[in-house]
Coordinates of C-alpha atoms in Angstrom, one line a residue:
X29 CA 37.3 -17.7 -23.6
X30 CA 33.7 -16.8 -22.4
X31 CA 32.5 -13.0 -21.4
X32 CA 32.1 -14.4 -17.6
X33 CA 35.7 -15.8 -17.7
X34 CA 37.5 -12.5 -19.0
X35 CA 35.2 -10.2 -16.4
X36 CA 33.5 -8.5 -19.4
X37 CA 30.3 -7.3 -18.2
X38 CA 27.2 -9.3 -19.6
X39 CA 23.2 -8.5 -20.2
X40 CA 21.2 -9.9 -17.8
X41 CA 19.7 -13.5 -18.4
X42 CA 17.0 -15.9 -17.3
X43 CA 18.2 -19.2 -16.1
X44 CA 15.1 -21.1 -17.7
X45 CA 15.1 -19.8 -21.1
X46 CA 18.2 -18.3 -21.4
X47 CA 17.1 -15.1 -23.2
X48 CA 17.9 -11.5 -22.3
X49 CA 15.7 -9.9 -19.7
X50 CA 14.5 -6.5 -18.9
X51 CA 15.4 -4.0 -16.1
X52 CA 12.8 -4.6 -13.1
X53 CA 10.5 -1.9 -12.5
X54 CA 8.7 -0.7 -9.8
X55 CA 5.7 -2.7 -9.1
X56 CA 2.3 -0.8 -10.0
X57 CA 0.7 -1.8 -6.2
X58 CA 3.3 -0.4 -3.6
X59 CA 4.4 -2.8 -1.0
X60 CA 5.8 -3.2 2.8
X61 CA 8.7 -4.6 1.5
X62 CA 9.0 -3.7 -2.1
X63 CA 11.5 -4.8 -4.5
X64 CA 11.9 -4.0 -8.6
X65 CA 10.2 -6.8 -10.8
X66 CA 10.6 -7.8 -13.9
X67 CA 8.7 -11.2 -16.2
X68 CA 10.4 -12.9 -18.5
X69 CA 8.9 -13.7 -21.8
X70 CA 8.7 -17.8 -20.8
X71 CA 6.6 -16.7 -17.6
X72 CA 9.4 -16.3 -14.4
X73 CA 9.5 -13.3 -12.5
X74 CA 12.2 -12.0 -11.3
X75 CA 12.9 -9.0 -8.5
X76 CA 16.0 -7.3 -7.8
X77 CA 17.9 -7.0 -4.3
X78 CA 20.8 -4.7 -5.3
X79 CA 22.4 -5.1 -2.2
X80 CA 22.5 -8.8 -1.8
X81 CA 21.7 -8.7 1.5
X82 CA 17.7 -9.3 1.8
X83 CA 17.7 -12.7 -0.3
X84 CA 15.1 -13.8 1.7
X85 CA 12.9 -11.1 2.0
X86 CA 13.6 -10.9 -2.0
X87 CA 12.7 -14.4 -2.2
X88 CA 9.4 -14.4 -0.7
X89 CA 8.1 -11.5 -2.3
X90 CA 9.2 -13.0 -6.1
X91 CA 6.9 -15.8 -4.9
X92 CA 4.1 -13.7 -4.0
X93 CA 4.6 -11.8 -7.1
X94 CA 4.6 -14.9 -9.5
X95 CA 0.8 -16.2 -7.4
X96 CA -0.2 -12.8 -8.1
X97 CA -0.4 -11.7 -4.9
X98 CA -2.3 -14.6 -3.1
X99 CA -0.3 -14.9 0.0
X100 CA -2.0 -18.2 0.9
X101 CA -1.8 -19.8 -2.3
X102 CA 1.9 -19.0 -2.2
X103 CA 2.5 -20.4 1.6
X104 CA 1.1 -23.6 0.5
X105 CA 3.3 -23.7 -2.2
X106 CA 6.6 -26.1 -1.9
X107 CA 9.9 -25.7 -4.4
X108 CA 10.5 -28.1 -7.2
X109 CA 7.3 -29.4 -6.5
X110 CA 5.2 -26.3 -7.7
X111 CA 7.7 -23.8 -8.4
X112 CA 11.5 -23.4 -9.7
X113 CA 13.7 -20.9 -8.8
X114 CA 17.4 -19.8 -10.1
X115 CA 19.2 -16.2 -9.3
X116 CA 21.8 -14.3 -11.5
X117 CA 24.6 -12.8 -9.3
X118 CA 26.7 -10.1 -9.6
X119 CA 23.9 -7.8 -10.9
X120 CA 24.2 -4.0 -11.1
X121 CA 21.2 -2.3 -10.7
X122 CA 22.4 0.8 -12.0
X123 CA 23.5 -0.1 -15.4
X124 CA 21.2 -3.3 -15.9
X125 CA 24.2 -5.3 -16.4
X126 CA 26.2 -8.7 -14.7
X127 CA 29.7 -7.6 -13.5
X128 CA 31.5 -10.7 -13.0
X129 CA 34.4 -8.7 -11.6
X130 CA 32.0 -7.3 -8.9
X131 CA 33.3 -3.9 -9.1
X132 CA 32.4 -1.7 -11.7
X133 CA 34.2 1.7 -11.9
X134 CA 35.4 1.9 -8.2
X135 CA 31.8 0.9 -7.0
X136 CA 30.9 -2.3 -5.2
X137 CA 28.5 -4.9 -7.5
X138 CA 26.9 -7.4 -5.1
X139 CA 23.2 -6.9 -6.5
X140 CA 20.8 -10.5 -7.3
X141 CA 18.5 -11.2 -9.3
X142 CA 15.8 -13.5 -8.1
X143 CA 13.6 -16.1 -10.2
X144 CA 10.6 -18.1 -10.0
X145 CA 8.6 -19.9 -12.4
X146 CA 5.3 -21.3 -11.5
X147 CA 4.8 -25.1 -12.9
X148 CA 2.0 -24.7 -15.3
X149 CA -0.5 -26.4 -13.0
X150 CA 0.0 -23.9 -10.3
X151 CA 0.3 -21.1 -12.6
X152 CA -3.0 -22.0 -14.5
X153 CA -4.2 -21.9 -10.5
X154 CA -2.6 -18.4 -9.6
X155 CA -4.4 -16.8 -12.6
X156 CA -7.9 -17.9 -11.7
X157 CA -7.5 -16.5 -8.6
X158 CA -6.7 -13.1 -10.7
X159 CA -9.5 -13.6 -12.8
X160 CA -11.7 -14.0 -10.0
X161 CA -10.3 -11.2 -7.5
X162 CA -10.9 -9.2 -10.7
X163 CA -14.3 -9.9 -11.1
X164 CA -15.2 -9.6 -7.2
X165 CA -13.3 -5.9 -7.5
X166 CA -15.7 -5.1 -10.4
X167 CA -18.9 -6.4 -8.8
X168 CA -18.0 -4.5 -5.3
X169 CA -16.9 -1.8 -6.8
X170 CA -19.8 -0.9 -8.7
X171 CA -22.3 -0.3 -5.6
X172 CA -19.0 1.7 -4.3
X173 CA -17.9 5.1 -4.7
X174 CA -15.1 4.9 -7.2
X175 CA -12.5 7.2 -7.1
X176 CA -10.7 8.5 -10.4
X177 CA -7.6 8.6 -10.3
X178 CA -6.2 12.5 -10.7
X179 CA -4.7 13.1 -13.6
X180 CA -0.9 13.1 -13.9
X181 CA 0.8 16.6 -12.4
X182 CA 1.8 18.9 -15.7
X183 CA 5.6 19.1 -15.6
X184 CA 7.2 21.9 -13.9
X185 CA 9.4 24.4 -15.5
X186 CA 13.2 23.1 -14.8
X187 CA 14.5 26.6 -14.9
X188 CA 12.1 28.0 -12.4
X189 CA 13.4 28.8 -9.1
X190 CA 12.0 25.9 -6.8
X191 CA 10.5 26.4 -3.7
X192 CA 11.6 25.4 -0.2
X193 CA 9.3 24.4 2.4
X194 CA 9.4 25.2 6.0
X195 CA 7.6 23.8 9.3
X196 CA 5.1 27.3 9.7
X197 CA 4.5 27.4 5.7
X198 CA 3.3 24.2 5.6
X199 CA 1.0 24.4 8.9
X200 CA -0.5 27.3 7.6
X201 CA -0.9 26.1 4.3
X202 CA -2.3 22.4 5.8
X203 CA -4.7 24.6 8.3
X204 CA -6.1 26.8 4.8
X205 CA -6.6 23.3 3.3
X206 CA -4.3 25.3 0.2
X207 CA -3.8 21.5 -1.7
X208 CA -2.4 22.9 -4.9
X209 CA -0.1 24.9 -3.2
X210 CA 1.2 21.6 -1.1
X211 CA 1.6 19.5 -4.1
X212 CA 3.7 22.0 -5.9
X213 CA 6.0 22.6 -2.6
X214 CA 5.6 18.2 -2.4
X215 CA 7.6 18.4 -5.7
X216 CA 10.0 21.1 -5.3
X217 CA 10.9 20.0 -1.5
X218 CA 10.9 16.5 -0.7
X219 CA 10.9 17.6 3.4
X220 CA 7.3 18.5 2.9
X221 CA 5.8 15.5 3.2
X222 CA 7.7 14.6 6.8
X223 CA 6.7 18.3 7.8
X224 CA 3.0 17.4 7.0
X225 CA 3.6 14.0 9.1
X226 CA 4.8 15.9 12.4
X227 CA 1.5 17.6 12.4
X228 CA -0.3 14.7 13.2
X229 CA 1.7 14.9 16.6
X230 CA -1.3 16.8 18.1
X231 CA -3.3 16.2 21.5
X232 CA -6.5 17.5 19.7
X233 CA -8.2 14.1 17.8
X234 CA -10.0 16.6 15.1
X235 CA -6.9 18.4 14.2
X236 CA -5.4 14.9 13.6
X237 CA -8.0 13.8 11.5
X238 CA -7.3 16.5 9.6
X239 CA -4.4 16.3 8.9
X240 CA -4.6 12.6 7.8
X241 CA -7.2 13.9 5.6
X242 CA -5.3 16.7 3.7
X243 CA -2.3 14.3 3.7
X244 CA -4.4 11.7 1.6
X245 CA -5.2 14.2 -0.6
X246 CA -1.6 15.5 -1.2
X247 CA -0.5 12.5 -1.7
X248 CA -3.0 11.5 -4.2
X249 CA -1.3 14.2 -6.7
X250 CA 2.2 13.9 -5.5
X251 CA 2.1 10.2 -6.6
X252 CA 1.0 10.9 -9.9
X253 CA 4.4 12.2 -10.5
X254 CA 6.6 11.0 -8.0
X255 CA 5.1 8.0 -6.3
X256 CA 8.4 6.6 -4.7
X257 CA 7.9 9.6 -2.3
X258 CA 4.5 8.6 -1.2
X259 CA 6.0 5.0 -0.8
X260 CA 8.6 6.4 1.4
X261 CA 5.9 8.2 3.6
X262 CA 3.6 5.1 4.3
X263 CA 6.8 3.0 5.1
X264 CA 8.1 5.9 7.6
X265 CA 4.4 5.6 9.1
X266 CA 4.0 1.8 9.4
X267 CA 7.6 2.2 11.4
X268 CA 6.3 5.1 13.6
X269 CA 3.4 2.7 14.5
X270 CA 5.6 -0.6 14.9
X271 CA 7.3 1.9 17.6
X272 CA 6.2 0.4 21.1
X273 CA 8.1 3.4 22.9
X274 CA 6.1 6.1 21.1
X275 CA 2.8 7.0 20.6
X276 CA 1.3 6.6 16.9
X277 CA -0.9 9.4 16.9
X278 CA -2.6 10.3 13.4
X279 CA -0.5 8.1 11.6
X280 CA -2.7 4.9 10.8
X281 CA -5.5 7.5 10.3
X282 CA -3.2 9.1 7.2
X283 CA -2.4 5.8 6.4
X284 CA -6.1 5.0 5.6
X285 CA -6.4 7.9 3.9
X286 CA -3.4 7.8 1.8
X287 CA -4.2 4.5 0.5
X288 CA -8.1 5.2 0.1
X289 CA -7.1 8.3 -2.0
X290 CA -4.8 6.0 -4.2
X291 CA -5.5 2.1 -3.9
X292 CA -4.4 1.4 -7.4
X293 CA -0.8 2.2 -6.5
X294 CA -1.4 1.7 -2.4
X295 CA -3.5 -0.8 -2.0
X296 CA -1.1 -3.3 -1.3
X297 CA -0.4 -1.5 1.9
X298 CA -4.2 -2.6 3.0
X299 CA -3.5 -5.9 4.9
X300 CA -0.4 -4.4 7.2
X301 CA -3.2 -2.5 8.8
X302 CA -5.1 -5.8 10.1
X303 CA -1.3 -6.1 11.8
X304 CA -2.0 -3.2 14.9
X305 CA -5.4 -4.5 15.6
X306 CA -3.8 -6.4 19.2
X307 CA -3.2 -3.2 20.2
X308 CA -6.5 -1.7 22.0
X309 CA -5.1 2.3 21.9
X310 CA -5.2 1.3 17.9
X311 CA -8.0 -0.5 17.2
X312 CA -10.4 2.3 16.6
X313 CA -7.8 3.8 14.0
X314 CA -7.6 0.9 12.3
X315 CA -11.1 0.2 11.6
X316 CA -11.5 4.0 10.7
X317 CA -8.9 3.2 7.9
X318 CA -10.4 0.3 7.1
X319 CA -13.7 1.8 6.8
X320 CA -12.2 4.5 4.4
X321 CA -10.5 2.4 1.9
X322 CA -13.6 0.0 2.1
X323 CA -15.3 2.9 0.3
X324 CA -13.7 3.1 -2.9
X325 CA -12.1 -0.7 -3.0
X326 CA -13.9 -3.0 -0.9
X327 CA -12.1 -5.7 -2.6
X328 CA -8.9 -4.7 -0.9
X329 CA -10.7 -5.6 2.5
X330 CA -12.0 -8.7 1.6
X331 CA -8.4 -9.8 0.6
X332 CA -7.4 -9.6 4.3
X333 CA -8.8 -11.9 6.9
X334 CA -11.1 -8.9 8.0
X335 CA -13.8 -11.4 9.5
X336 CA -11.5 -11.2 12.6
X337 CA -12.6 -8.0 13.6
X338 CA -16.4 -9.6 13.5
X339 CA -16.2 -9.5 17.2
X340 CA -16.0 -5.8 17.7
X341 CA -19.8 -5.2 16.5
X342 CA -20.0 -5.9 21.0
X343 CA -17.0 -3.5 21.7
X344 CA -17.8 -1.9 25.1
X345 CA -16.9 1.4 22.9
X346 CA -20.2 2.7 20.9
X347 CA -17.1 4.8 18.5
X348 CA -15.8 1.4 17.5
X349 CA -19.0 -0.6 17.4
X350 CA -20.7 2.5 14.9
X351 CA -17.4 1.9 12.8
X352 CA -17.6 -1.7 12.8
X353 CA -20.9 -1.5 11.6
X354 CA -19.9 1.3 8.6
X355 CA -17.2 -0.9 7.1
X356 CA -18.8 -3.8 7.2
X357 CA -21.5 -2.2 5.5
X358 CA -19.2 -0.7 2.9
X359 CA -18.2 -4.3 2.2
X360 CA -21.2 -5.6 1.8
X361 CA -20.9 -8.1 4.5
X362 CA -24.0 -10.5 4.1
X363 CA -22.1 -12.7 6.8
X364 CA -22.3 -10.0 9.5
X365 CA -25.9 -9.3 8.4
X366 CA -27.9 -10.1 11.6
X367 CA -25.2 -8.9 14.0
X368 CA -25.3 -5.4 12.5
X369 CA -29.1 -5.6 12.5
X370 CA -28.9 -6.0 16.2
X371 CA -27.2 -2.6 16.6
X372 CA -29.7 -0.5 14.8
X373 CA -31.5 0.4 18.1
X374 CA -28.0 1.3 19.6
X375 CA -28.6 5.5 20.0
X376 CA -25.7 6.0 21.4
X377 CA -24.1 9.0 20.5
X378 CA -20.7 8.7 18.5
X379 CA -18.6 11.3 16.2
X380 CA -17.3 9.8 12.8
X381 CA -14.6 11.9 10.8
X382 CA -15.7 11.9 7.0
X383 CA -13.1 14.0 4.6
X384 CA -11.1 15.5 7.6
X385 CA -14.4 16.7 9.3
X386 CA -15.9 15.6 12.4
X387 CA -19.9 14.2 11.9
X388 CA -22.1 13.6 14.4
X389 CA -24.5 10.6 13.9
X390 CA -25.1 7.4 16.2
X391 CA -24.2 3.7 16.3
X392 CA -27.6 3.1 15.3
X393 CA -27.6 5.2 12.3
X394 CA -24.4 3.5 10.9
X395 CA -26.1 0.3 11.3
X396 CA -29.2 0.8 9.7
X397 CA -26.9 2.3 6.7
X398 CA -24.8 -0.5 6.6
X399 CA -27.9 -2.7 6.7
X400 CA -28.8 -1.0 3.5
X401 CA -25.9 -1.2 1.7
X402 CA -25.8 -4.9 2.2
X403 CA -29.1 -5.3 1.1
X404 CA -28.9 -3.4 -1.8
X405 CA -28.0 -4.9 -5.3

């Protein structure tokens, strides 16, 4: 009698090669709908849906992972013709076992490991896409400001007395830009980031931008120790932005600040910002956020259909025109050079926020700076 027939627990295996597979782990880059991911020695990619209720999303994400995050390529592929799929059911993500009885120590087991293996020709195409994107990132990143990821936060003494956060305390620390204390507070009390998020609900624009910048600085360091806490914050911010019954004050700006501070971890969130360009009330925040990310990782913007925003260079809002010029300059958009040059004579004054503080400038100044970047080596 086999182990499966006897109801004994089993080590998870790859349905393609039969080899045991390791425990899926969180991806290096966090995404909107993330599942732990793994790779078999035979080249198959697999993700874990711990509940068994999100298999559709897991299937899509697994295929995109296999395509090295090239969404356009993933959508063009056909099952069987371009890739094979497989699944291992009754998977328990807690113990990394397959439990045929679907119950372990009184706990229901309903997890699924979903596998995708690209055919050789398609895998080679996906690899070429990856190499091309890495080369583009190196080329564009050389001309942009580089961000050195913060060193891992030192482990706190587990015997120390942990701090507890309060709304008033977080408000005061943010106003004083006490980043070190806020980071300690986040690592001690998971409510800290929620309290920071609440500070975004402020009718004063300058206060919202300042809070967004503070959140980016804090999140950058917290994510070096607990990236999941920051990923949860990003999910909440996106959900708040999508709520049609609420005004997303500062939410998109906070997302942009966080991604710009740690694009190595959260860069995959960039493409989702464009989903808010359809609402006039959030367009300015989206372009500002994309500009923040473009300053450090222009390749992340180029991975999105950013060209759909070119027409905003003629927007009736001068701030939007200036922000568009700023964005296109930072990604060296040679394809829009003539349109940007057309704004150099626009002396309309605008305010753009940099590092949480207002900077007085003009549309023409932003356009001139953009042209210089586009024409630089």
